[in-house]
XYZ file of C-alpha atoms in Angstrom:
453
model
C 29.367 -11.829 11.195
C 25.797 -10.553 10.885
C 24.309 -9.064 14.065
C 21.801 -11.176 15.987
C 18.556 -9.821 17.445
C 16.292 -11.868 19.696
C 12.687 -10.890 20.430
C 11.237 -13.079 23.180
C 8.487 -13.390 25.740
C 5.805 -12.298 23.280
C 2.827 -13.849 21.585
C 3.666 -14.607 17.941
C 1.253 -14.754 14.988
C 3.396 -16.083 12.161
C 0.640 -15.874 9.486
C 2.265 -18.853 7.779
C 0.216 -21.273 5.669
C -0.689 -23.331 8.747
C -1.645 -20.281 10.813
C 0.977 -21.126 13.450
C 0.764 -19.060 16.623
C 2.566 -19.075 19.982
C 1.182 -17.558 23.169
C 4.736 -17.250 24.517
C 7.378 -17.347 21.833
C 10.476 -15.880 20.272
C 12.048 -14.886 16.985
C 15.762 -14.873 16.208
C 17.009 -12.520 13.504
C 20.437 -12.727 11.918
C 21.193 -9.683 9.834
C 18.170 -9.013 7.642
C 16.800 -12.586 7.797
C 14.610 -14.539 10.179
C 16.709 -17.400 11.535
C 14.306 -19.100 13.926
C 10.827 -18.797 15.427
C 9.229 -20.946 18.090
C 7.630 -21.380 21.483
C 9.200 -20.667 24.854
C 12.653 -19.215 25.391
C 14.963 -18.504 22.473
C 17.913 -20.862 21.964
C 21.369 -19.634 22.929
C 23.195 -17.613 20.253
C 26.924 -17.108 19.807
C 28.490 -13.678 20.126
C 26.834 -10.384 20.950
C 23.035 -10.454 20.902
C 20.593 -7.560 20.999
C 17.529 -8.555 23.000
C 14.077 -7.001 22.771
C 11.721 -7.756 25.648
C 8.423 -8.746 24.086
C 6.454 -9.365 27.278
C 2.917 -7.994 26.927
C 3.268 -7.784 23.152
C 2.142 -9.524 19.976
C 4.661 -10.029 17.176
C 3.291 -10.091 13.618
C 4.773 -9.734 10.171
C 5.121 -6.113 9.136
C 2.021 -4.779 7.390
C 2.098 -4.395 3.598
C 0.395 -1.370 2.009
C -0.605 -2.158 -1.572
C -1.997 1.221 -2.690
C -1.133 4.818 -1.857
C -0.614 8.329 -3.299
C 2.018 9.855 -1.048
C 2.023 13.297 -2.684
C -1.499 13.773 -1.321
C -0.151 14.001 2.248
C 0.050 17.778 1.700
C -3.554 18.049 0.431
C -5.392 16.364 3.285
C -8.734 17.659 4.536
C -9.858 19.138 1.206
C -13.043 18.238 -0.716
C -14.197 16.396 2.381
C -17.807 15.908 1.268
C -17.466 15.169 -2.445
C -17.938 12.214 -4.782
C -14.786 10.799 -6.402
C -15.170 12.734 -9.665
C -15.991 15.972 -7.769
C -13.048 15.335 -5.436
C -10.698 14.826 -8.387
C -11.805 17.928 -10.288
C -11.417 20.005 -7.099
C -7.921 18.705 -6.366
C -6.356 18.423 -9.828
C -5.681 22.217 -10.013
C -3.935 22.049 -6.619
C -1.927 18.937 -7.488
C -0.778 20.647 -10.682
C 1.489 22.814 -8.500
C 3.519 20.031 -6.897
C 7.276 19.958 -7.352
C 10.204 17.863 -6.192
C 10.508 19.488 -2.769
C 6.767 19.319 -2.095
C 6.695 15.623 -2.999
C 9.725 14.893 -0.824
C 8.048 16.536 2.175
C 4.702 14.871 1.491
C 6.266 11.441 1.024
C 8.313 11.772 4.207
C 5.189 12.647 6.190
C 3.140 9.852 4.674
C 5.856 7.240 5.090
C 6.451 8.270 8.700
C 2.730 7.793 9.385
C 2.800 4.352 7.798
C 5.819 3.308 9.853
C 4.105 4.439 13.035
C 1.136 2.204 12.240
C 3.060 -1.013 11.604
C 3.784 -0.822 7.875
C 7.131 -2.204 6.692
C 6.500 -2.357 2.920
C 4.521 0.167 0.915
C 3.689 0.894 -2.665
C 3.014 4.335 -4.079
C 1.099 5.277 -7.229
C 2.391 8.618 -8.484
C 0.681 9.814 -11.650
C 0.804 13.663 -11.589
C 3.911 15.047 -13.335
C 3.727 18.846 -13.874
C 6.091 20.115 -16.580
C 8.461 21.955 -14.246
C 8.070 19.634 -11.298
C 11.496 17.985 -11.354
C 12.278 14.374 -10.430
C 9.152 13.572 -8.444
C 9.581 9.809 -8.315
C 13.203 10.267 -7.247
C 12.044 12.562 -4.435
C 9.772 9.955 -2.898
C 12.354 7.209 -3.379
C 14.797 9.326 -1.365
C 12.140 9.853 1.313
C 11.521 6.099 1.613
C 15.236 5.454 2.019
C 15.403 8.082 4.775
C 12.362 6.781 6.675
C 13.549 3.209 6.148
C 10.591 1.385 4.564
C 10.695 -1.237 1.816
C 9.319 0.622 -1.199
C 7.451 -0.270 -4.401
C 6.845 3.050 -6.205
C 4.672 2.877 -9.315
C 5.497 5.186 -12.209
C 1.969 6.388 -12.855
C 0.776 8.270 -15.912
C -2.091 10.146 -17.556
C -2.330 10.969 -21.274
C -6.078 11.616 -21.669
C -6.835 15.247 -20.805
C -10.199 16.983 -20.617
C -10.001 18.244 -24.212
C -9.824 14.620 -25.418
C -12.683 13.386 -23.233
C -10.739 12.494 -20.071
C -11.237 13.811 -16.550
C -7.861 15.468 -15.718
C -7.053 18.971 -17.004
C -4.739 19.024 -20.028
C -1.841 20.647 -18.166
C -1.315 17.627 -15.880
C -1.168 14.962 -18.608
C 1.830 13.846 -20.687
C 2.233 12.405 -24.165
C 2.469 8.675 -24.755
C 6.096 8.968 -25.906
C 7.100 11.022 -22.861
C 5.529 8.512 -20.502
C 7.057 5.438 -22.105
C 10.537 6.987 -22.322
C 10.530 8.044 -18.674
C 9.019 4.732 -17.553
C 11.862 2.826 -19.220
C 14.417 5.197 -17.664
C 12.912 4.822 -14.165
C 13.020 1.028 -14.389
C 16.633 1.070 -15.566
C 17.681 3.527 -12.843
C 15.835 2.187 -9.802
C 14.365 -1.329 -10.113
C 16.078 -3.955 -7.975
C 14.821 -7.522 -8.419
C 17.065 -9.101 -5.754
C 15.555 -11.210 -2.953
C 16.069 -8.577 -0.261
C 15.357 -5.589 -2.489
C 14.287 -2.387 -0.765
C 13.158 -0.818 -4.060
C 11.086 -2.203 -6.917
C 9.306 -0.296 -9.683
C 5.908 -0.940 -11.272
C 4.168 0.835 -14.153
C 0.765 2.315 -13.392
C -1.368 4.220 -15.910
C -3.898 5.944 -13.701
C -7.451 4.892 -14.600
C -9.799 4.208 -17.531
C -10.979 7.831 -17.562
C -7.500 9.423 -17.560
C -5.469 7.276 -19.979
C -5.797 6.072 -23.561
C -6.037 2.411 -24.585
C -2.674 2.859 -26.320
C -0.985 3.849 -23.069
C -2.408 0.809 -21.272
C -1.289 -1.549 -24.056
C 2.188 -0.068 -24.465
C 2.808 0.124 -20.712
C 1.956 -3.572 -20.411
C 4.378 -4.447 -23.218
C 7.162 -2.388 -21.611
C 6.540 -3.743 -18.097
C 6.521 -7.358 -19.204
C 9.671 -6.933 -21.257
C 11.397 -5.391 -18.209
C 10.002 -7.878 -15.688
C 8.106 -5.360 -13.549
C 4.512 -5.361 -12.341
C 1.435 -3.422 -13.510
C -1.019 -1.428 -11.401
C -4.051 0.785 -12.026
C -7.413 1.866 -10.589
C -10.312 -0.340 -11.709
C -14.036 -0.456 -10.851
C -13.813 2.088 -8.034
C -17.111 3.941 -8.528
C -20.439 3.825 -10.346
C -19.310 6.962 -12.240
C -16.378 4.980 -13.631
C -18.693 2.103 -14.515
C -20.993 4.481 -16.394
C -18.006 6.100 -18.164
C -16.734 2.724 -19.409
C -20.221 1.656 -20.539
C -20.700 4.864 -22.527
C -17.140 5.113 -23.880
C -16.095 1.491 -24.413
C -19.385 -0.416 -24.310
C -18.276 -2.675 -21.453
C -17.505 -2.778 -17.735
C -14.143 -1.534 -16.366
C -13.070 -5.140 -15.693
C -13.947 -6.227 -19.231
C -12.041 -3.243 -20.619
C -8.926 -4.193 -18.662
C -9.156 -7.797 -19.841
C -9.462 -6.688 -23.480
C -6.229 -4.692 -23.136
C -4.232 -7.508 -21.522
C -4.396 -6.033 -18.034
C -5.017 -9.309 -16.236
C -2.432 -11.765 -14.942
C -0.287 -12.637 -11.950
C 1.835 -9.521 -12.632
C -1.174 -7.159 -12.376
C -3.018 -5.732 -9.402
C -6.030 -3.422 -9.445
C -6.779 -0.773 -6.840
C -10.260 -0.822 -5.279
C -12.109 -3.303 -7.566
C -15.379 -2.551 -5.808
C -17.969 -2.905 -8.576
C -17.318 -6.393 -9.914
C -19.736 -9.012 -11.220
C -19.250 -12.752 -10.820
C -17.641 -13.032 -14.235
C -14.983 -10.454 -13.344
C -14.129 -12.259 -10.101
C -13.870 -15.550 -11.979
C -11.501 -13.971 -14.521
C -9.350 -12.474 -11.777
C -9.121 -15.781 -9.944
C -8.284 -17.695 -13.134
C -5.548 -15.232 -14.151
C -4.137 -14.436 -10.697
C -4.971 -10.736 -11.011
C -4.624 -9.088 -7.592
C -6.594 -6.459 -5.684
C -5.547 -3.624 -3.393
C -8.599 -3.337 -1.159
C -8.837 0.133 0.445
C -11.774 0.000 2.856
C -11.179 3.282 4.697
C -10.741 5.347 1.541
C -13.685 3.633 -0.142
C -15.856 4.674 2.801
C -14.440 8.236 2.896
C -15.347 8.747 -0.782
C -18.576 6.739 -0.503
C -17.482 4.576 -3.419
C -19.131 1.363 -2.212
C -18.304 -1.839 -0.349
C -16.037 -4.272 -2.173
C -16.872 -7.967 -2.465
C -13.768 -8.831 -0.455
C -15.046 -12.082 1.016
C -16.095 -13.278 -2.446
C -12.679 -12.367 -3.859
C -10.863 -14.230 -1.085
C -13.161 -17.239 -1.412
C -12.503 -17.366 -5.171
C -8.728 -17.351 -4.620
C -8.031 -13.855 -5.919
C -4.853 -12.361 -4.372
C -6.098 -9.602 -2.034
C -4.024 -7.124 -0.054
C -4.946 -3.946 1.806
C -4.116 -0.314 1.114
C -4.628 3.028 2.806
C -4.999 4.821 -0.569
C -4.096 8.466 -1.008
C -3.896 10.687 2.045
C -6.433 13.092 0.542
C -9.064 10.342 0.788
C -7.770 8.754 4.005
C -6.338 11.512 6.149
C -4.997 9.203 8.866
C -3.355 6.707 6.471
C -3.142 4.283 9.390
C -2.240 0.841 8.101
C -3.387 -0.904 11.271
C -6.917 0.459 10.754
C -7.260 -1.294 7.401
C -7.648 -4.925 8.584
C -10.254 -3.776 11.104
C -12.227 -1.856 8.489
C -11.837 -4.654 5.929
C -13.357 -7.020 8.483
C -16.218 -4.680 9.339
C -17.181 -3.956 5.735
C -16.961 -7.622 4.737
C -19.317 -8.489 7.576
C -21.582 -5.558 6.773
C -21.967 -6.936 3.273
C -21.918 -10.682 3.949
C -22.874 -11.224 7.573
C -20.943 -12.022 10.767
C -19.134 -15.059 9.325
C -18.000 -13.356 6.114
C -14.479 -12.761 7.442
C -12.496 -13.726 10.549
C -10.023 -11.569 12.444
C -7.178 -13.820 11.299
C -8.182 -13.532 7.655
C -8.139 -9.748 7.943
C -4.645 -9.854 9.482
C -3.542 -12.171 6.672
C -4.821 -9.682 4.073
C -2.668 -6.977 5.686
C 0.460 -9.153 5.666
C 0.903 -12.241 3.477
C -2.007 -11.125 1.267
C -0.283 -7.874 0.425
C 3.010 -9.685 -0.120
C 1.290 -12.013 -2.587
C -0.244 -9.076 -4.465
C 3.245 -7.576 -4.872
C 4.796 -10.897 -5.871
C 6.890 -11.053 -2.706
C 5.207 -13.751 -0.632
C 8.387 -15.859 -0.736
C 10.283 -12.995 0.930
C 7.935 -11.117 3.284
C 4.449 -11.307 4.783
C 4.913 -14.147 7.297
C 7.332 -15.012 10.107
C 9.272 -17.998 8.795
C 12.981 -18.918 8.788
C 14.710 -17.627 5.681
C 12.296 -14.760 5.107
C 13.258 -11.108 5.474
C 13.224 -9.533 8.927
C 10.195 -7.233 8.519
C 8.306 -7.370 11.832
C 5.865 -5.382 13.959
C 5.817 -5.775 17.742
C 2.518 -4.474 19.142
C 2.088 -3.538 22.798
C -1.129 -5.079 24.096
C -0.585 -4.683 27.860
C -2.359 -1.325 27.832
C -5.595 -0.448 29.677
C -7.356 -0.282 26.300
C -6.605 -3.971 25.652
C -6.916 -5.341 29.172
C -9.181 -8.369 29.364
C -9.061 -9.290 25.663
C -7.533 -12.736 25.959
C -6.821 -13.429 22.285
C -3.963 -11.172 21.101
C -4.974 -11.269 17.424
C -8.508 -10.229 18.320
C -7.082 -7.467 20.521
C -4.943 -6.215 17.626
C -7.642 -6.274 14.954
C -10.755 -5.305 16.926
C -9.300 -3.288 19.784
C -7.898 0.231 19.774
C -4.869 0.712 17.541
C -2.034 -0.333 19.884
C 1.322 1.394 20.271
C 4.336 -0.153 18.568
C 6.999 -1.528 20.841
C 9.197 -1.987 17.774
C 9.078 -1.959 13.988
C 11.893 -3.767 12.194
C 12.473 -3.416 8.448
C 15.126 -5.521 6.746
C 16.634 -6.200 10.170
C 16.833 -2.496 11.103
C 14.857 -0.881 13.921
C 12.746 1.907 12.449
C 10.397 2.410 15.425
C 11.120 1.719 19.087
C 8.673 2.352 21.930
C 6.362 4.335 19.695
C 9.057 6.705 18.424
C 10.337 6.838 14.876
C 14.121 6.490 14.981
C 14.947 7.602 11.433
C 13.361 11.056 11.032
C 12.123 13.708 13.469
C 8.328 13.581 13.319
C 7.769 17.077 14.724
C 10.066 18.630 12.125
C 8.369 16.669 9.352
C 4.937 17.745 10.606
C 5.923 21.416 10.528
C 7.294 21.027 6.997
C 4.075 19.334 5.872
C 1.893 22.154 7.237
C 3.985 24.804 5.470
C 4.055 22.839 2.217
C 0.279 22.382 2.187
C -0.345 26.075 2.841
C 2.042 27.050 0.063
C 0.526 24.601 -2.430
C -3.060 25.723 -1.776
C -2.015 29.387 -2.025
C -0.196 28.647 -5.291
C -3.434 27.268 -6.761
C -5.279 30.447 -5.803
């Protein structure tokens, strides 16, 4: 018989379609599924029951991170005052030295940080594959299994080096045939399409200025034949917009549409510089967005039209982006910053606190095609939950728990549950030793920077 866990005495924000909330409620978990949610005391359960005291806490769905570059966890703090293109050209020579062990350490550190900030499901976009690097995607998949998060790694790629007019140096790009062969192998080896899957693969050519049109077309054909999703960077900066205008005679969004990179199986990272026509196309086709407000601000890339995207019906989730452009990689900061930037662009009514929480949960699940499984607290869905402690001095006097979570200081986690398993309890990660991981990260970053000279 599956084990039963009861969380009770807490406020509950289910983030279901009706926006159901309970000021004093409970959730019953059986195995890795949500069995019941409601107001008041939990109903009696047969057999042995693990109980979690939720008094003083708010229970939400686990947060869903829709865009990341985990390998960058060991290159944080570099190129701190650069534009995106300057930042990339500074870091590409350093990233060229990554190997399997470095990626494992970086991914473990990044995933541990995500878990500590309420994230239960994360993507990763890995696109740098040095010749002698080893099995880099396998290294981060192993790290996710160890930390205990639901994982959607994207097999990224670059085939347009500097000598052919691209931005990345030639020694970090691969050939079209190499990329397609390894992409097919990764899907066959790792992709799990089951309802409670902990591991799903996507294909993710990097960006318009680092890949050829052939790679984008062929990756889309392969992904759709295999039933996996597609991801890339689109419309992140004015530099990218200028590059596409000069090289392809169109905007980044128009370029993606021409190559078949729109649809309910596609999500774009950033999507900052969009015109009305692009938003209309995205809404009509179901093309999703990973909105990364903190990283966008760190790079100075611009403020996305998030409220317009949401209003149009575009699937929108949130992402921390790579750790080299968001050193904290705190998932709980993203709904707050998404709210602030939406209001900065569109005024005080542009976005509500509950909309921003929805973007971080059910919005991200929708972007990843998993809104029937995760993203809200409903019977039958997977047991991915974050229990936030709001009885702290920092939150005292804020009556509305959702407002306290989104606008107040980032609260400690009383518990983080992924697939029915406790990953965090009372602010401590239970799966890996954070101090050991931190020491490994510091050594790995020093070694990588020294290796680059």
